[in-house]
Amino acid sequence: MSASASDEPVGAERSLGALVATATGELSALMHDEIALAKAQLRQDVKRGAVSGGAYTAAGVLLVFSLPMLNFALAYGIQAWSGWHLSVCFLLSFAANVLVAGLFALIGTVFMKKARRGHGPQKAIASAKETAAVLGNVKPHPRSVTPARDAEHPAIEERPTVARSSS
């Protein structure tokens, strides 16, 4: 708590300018927090998208570079184990590689759906709109003027002070 916070009047004694300055400061802090939330959600969606892209890349690399070596090794292994014709063994070897690549593609699809379902920026925008709607409907509370204050300073009118932002 700062030293100036204890010097401020409390409740009905605060001027309209001080209330406006406080409300403006709180609204500014709220908007900064909304922007920070949107950035965090966007970072999370980008991270999920990167994992998805990595999984798709791994599937492509596996399919392209490992097929020749794996097909030969697997086909000759199946032929030695079963005694089947070599062409059938090569087809089985290819099918096994397609299944592994399909598994990587499925992993990529799951992460892509999570990234799309995250709706990080959309959530932040909806939250900011909701906050603006609530603040737009706010009505000031009626305050009663104390007779003692009017009696002390009958000729003095309060002028609202203008809050200036330092940013």
Short mmCIF file of C-alpha atoms in Angstrom, two decimals:
data_model
loop_
_atom_site.label_atom_id
_atom_site.label_comp_id
_atom_site.label_asym_id
_atom_site.label_seq_id
_atom_site.Cartn_x
_atom_site.Cartn_y
_atom_site.Cartn_z
CA MET A 1 0.00 0.00 0.00
CA SER A 2 1.42 3.42 -0.91
CA ALA A 3 1.65 6.41 1.36
CA SER A 4 -0.74 8.43 -0.81
CA ALA A 5 -3.50 5.81 -0.48
CA SER A 6 -3.97 6.62 3.19
CA ASP A 7 -4.24 10.37 2.40
CA GLU A 8 -7.22 9.91 0.07
CA PRO A 9 -10.72 10.60 1.42
CA VAL A 10 -12.95 7.58 1.93
CA GLY A 11 -16.54 6.94 0.79
CA ALA A 12 -18.71 10.01 0.16
CA GLU A 13 -15.81 12.40 0.78
CA ARG A 14 -13.99 11.39 -2.42
CA SER A 15 -14.45 13.83 -5.26
CA LEU A 16 -15.96 12.90 -8.59
CA GLY A 17 -12.57 13.39 -10.21
CA ALA A 18 -10.95 10.93 -7.82
CA LEU A 19 -13.67 8.39 -8.53
CA VAL A 20 -13.28 8.83 -12.29
CA ALA A 21 -9.50 8.53 -11.96
CA THR A 22 -9.87 5.32 -9.93
CA ALA A 23 -12.39 3.88 -12.40
CA THR A 24 -10.15 4.79 -15.33
CA GLY A 25 -7.15 3.18 -13.68
CA GLU A 26 -9.10 0.01 -12.92
CA LEU A 27 -10.49 -0.14 -16.46
CA SER A 28 -6.99 0.32 -17.88
CA ALA A 29 -5.63 -2.47 -15.67
CA LEU A 30 -8.53 -4.70 -16.70
CA MET A 31 -7.87 -4.12 -20.39
CA HIS A 32 -4.14 -4.82 -19.92
CA ASP A 33 -5.06 -8.08 -18.18
CA GLU A 34 -7.44 -8.99 -21.03
CA ILE A 35 -4.65 -8.40 -23.56
CA ALA A 36 -2.23 -10.50 -21.52
CA LEU A 37 -4.82 -13.30 -21.37
CA ALA A 38 -5.30 -13.16 -25.14
CA LYS A 39 -1.54 -13.39 -25.67
CA ALA A 40 -1.26 -16.39 -23.34
CA GLN A 41 -4.12 -18.20 -25.07
CA LEU A 42 -2.67 -17.43 -28.49
CA ARG A 43 0.73 -18.76 -27.37
CA GLN A 44 -0.93 -22.00 -26.25
CA ASP A 45 -2.76 -22.39 -29.59
CA VAL A 46 0.46 -21.74 -31.53
CA LYS A 47 2.25 -24.34 -29.43
CA ARG A 48 -0.44 -26.93 -30.17
CA GLY A 49 -0.24 -26.05 -33.87
CA ALA A 50 3.53 -26.49 -33.79
CA VAL A 51 3.19 -29.95 -32.20
CA SER A 52 0.65 -30.83 -34.88
CA GLY A 53 2.96 -29.66 -37.64
CA GLY A 54 5.83 -31.60 -36.11
CA ALA A 55 3.77 -34.77 -36.02
CA TYR A 56 2.76 -34.34 -39.67
CA THR A 57 6.39 -33.71 -40.58
CA ALA A 58 7.50 -36.82 -38.71
CA ALA A 59 4.86 -38.83 -40.58
CA GLY A 60 6.12 -37.53 -43.92
CA VAL A 61 9.78 -38.06 -43.11
CA LEU A 62 9.09 -41.58 -41.89
CA LEU A 63 7.15 -42.45 -44.98
CA VAL A 64 9.69 -41.02 -47.43
CA PHE A 65 13.04 -41.99 -45.95
CA SER A 66 12.36 -45.23 -44.16
CA LEU A 67 10.25 -46.99 -46.71
CA PRO A 68 13.04 -48.36 -48.89
CA MET A 69 15.15 -49.76 -46.06
CA LEU A 70 12.22 -50.95 -43.97
CA ASN A 71 10.49 -52.51 -46.95
CA PHE A 72 13.53 -54.55 -47.91
CA ALA A 73 14.29 -55.68 -44.36
CA LEU A 74 10.69 -56.47 -43.51
CA ALA A 75 9.93 -58.17 -46.82
CA TYR A 76 12.94 -60.45 -46.59
CA GLY A 77 12.16 -61.15 -42.94
CA ILE A 78 8.56 -62.12 -43.73
CA GLN A 79 9.73 -64.27 -46.64
CA ALA A 80 12.26 -66.07 -44.43
CA TRP A 81 9.67 -66.59 -41.67
CA SER A 82 6.70 -67.64 -43.83
CA GLY A 83 8.13 -68.89 -47.10
CA TRP A 84 5.61 -66.75 -49.06
CA HIS A 85 6.37 -65.25 -52.41
CA LEU A 86 8.63 -62.18 -52.17
CA SER A 87 6.10 -59.79 -53.80
CA VAL A 88 3.50 -60.54 -51.08
CA CYS A 89 6.14 -59.92 -48.43
CA PHE A 90 6.94 -56.50 -49.95
CA LEU A 91 3.24 -55.58 -49.94
CA LEU A 92 2.95 -56.50 -46.25
CA SER A 93 6.05 -54.43 -45.50
CA PHE A 94 4.54 -51.42 -47.26
CA ALA A 95 1.24 -51.84 -45.38
CA ALA A 96 3.08 -51.80 -42.05
CA ASN A 97 4.81 -48.52 -42.98
CA VAL A 98 1.50 -46.95 -44.03
CA LEU A 99 -0.03 -47.93 -40.66
CA VAL A 100 2.81 -46.26 -38.72
CA ALA A 101 2.56 -43.12 -40.87
CA GLY A 102 -1.22 -43.14 -40.30
CA LEU A 103 -0.61 -43.24 -36.55
CA PHE A 104 1.58 -40.12 -36.77
CA ALA A 105 -1.04 -38.40 -38.93
CA LEU A 106 -3.70 -39.27 -36.34
CA ILE A 107 -1.57 -37.73 -33.58
CA GLY A 108 -1.17 -34.60 -35.72
CA THR A 109 -4.93 -34.44 -36.30
CA VAL A 110 -5.68 -34.71 -32.57
CA PHE A 111 -3.34 -31.84 -31.73
CA MET A 112 -4.69 -29.75 -34.64
CA LYS A 113 -8.26 -30.17 -33.33
CA LYS A 114 -7.11 -29.15 -29.84
CA ALA A 115 -5.50 -26.03 -31.27
CA ARG A 116 -8.67 -25.12 -33.18
CA ARG A 117 -10.91 -25.93 -30.24
CA GLY A 118 -8.83 -23.74 -27.92
CA HIS A 119 -10.30 -20.53 -29.40
CA GLY A 120 -7.82 -18.47 -27.33
CA PRO A 121 -8.24 -15.11 -29.10
CA GLN A 122 -12.00 -15.62 -29.47
CA LYS A 123 -12.32 -16.24 -25.71
CA ALA A 124 -10.35 -13.11 -24.89
CA ILE A 125 -12.38 -10.98 -27.31
CA ALA A 126 -15.65 -12.32 -25.90
CA SER A 127 -14.45 -11.60 -22.37
CA ALA A 128 -13.45 -8.04 -23.32
CA LYS A 129 -16.85 -7.48 -24.98
CA GLU A 130 -18.62 -8.82 -21.91
CA THR A 131 -16.60 -6.51 -19.67
CA ALA A 132 -17.37 -3.53 -21.90
CA ALA A 133 -21.09 -4.40 -21.89
CA VAL A 134 -21.14 -4.64 -18.10
CA LEU A 135 -19.26 -1.36 -17.74
CA GLY A 136 -21.62 0.28 -20.26
CA ASN A 137 -24.64 -0.65 -18.16
CA VAL A 138 -23.21 0.55 -14.87
CA LYS A 139 -25.18 3.35 -13.26
CA PRO A 140 -23.77 5.48 -10.45
CA HIS A 141 -25.13 4.93 -6.98
CA PRO A 142 -27.08 7.93 -5.69
CA ARG A 143 -25.29 9.54 -2.79
CA SER A 144 -26.88 11.73 -0.21
CA VAL A 145 -25.20 15.04 0.50
CA THR A 146 -24.43 15.50 4.15
CA PRO A 147 -25.83 18.76 5.58
CA ALA A 148 -22.71 19.32 7.70
CA ARG A 149 -20.52 19.49 4.61
CA ASP A 150 -22.83 21.95 2.87
CA ALA A 151 -22.93 24.10 5.97
CA GLU A 152 -19.13 24.22 6.20
CA HIS A 153 -18.53 25.17 2.57
CA PRO A 154 -21.71 26.62 1.08
CA ALA A 155 -19.99 28.68 -1.64
CA ILE A 156 -17.38 26.14 -2.72
CA GLU A 157 -18.25 23.99 -5.71
CA GLU A 158 -16.32 20.83 -6.37
CA ARG A 159 -14.70 20.65 -9.74
CA PRO A 160 -13.84 17.20 -11.06
CA THR A 161 -10.15 16.66 -11.61
CA VAL A 162 -9.06 15.17 -14.89
CA ALA A 163 -7.07 11.96 -14.62
CA ARG A 164 -4.19 11.89 -17.04
CA SER A 165 -2.54 8.71 -18.20
CA SER A 166 1.24 8.56 -18.09
CA SER A 167 1.45 6.08 -20.96
#
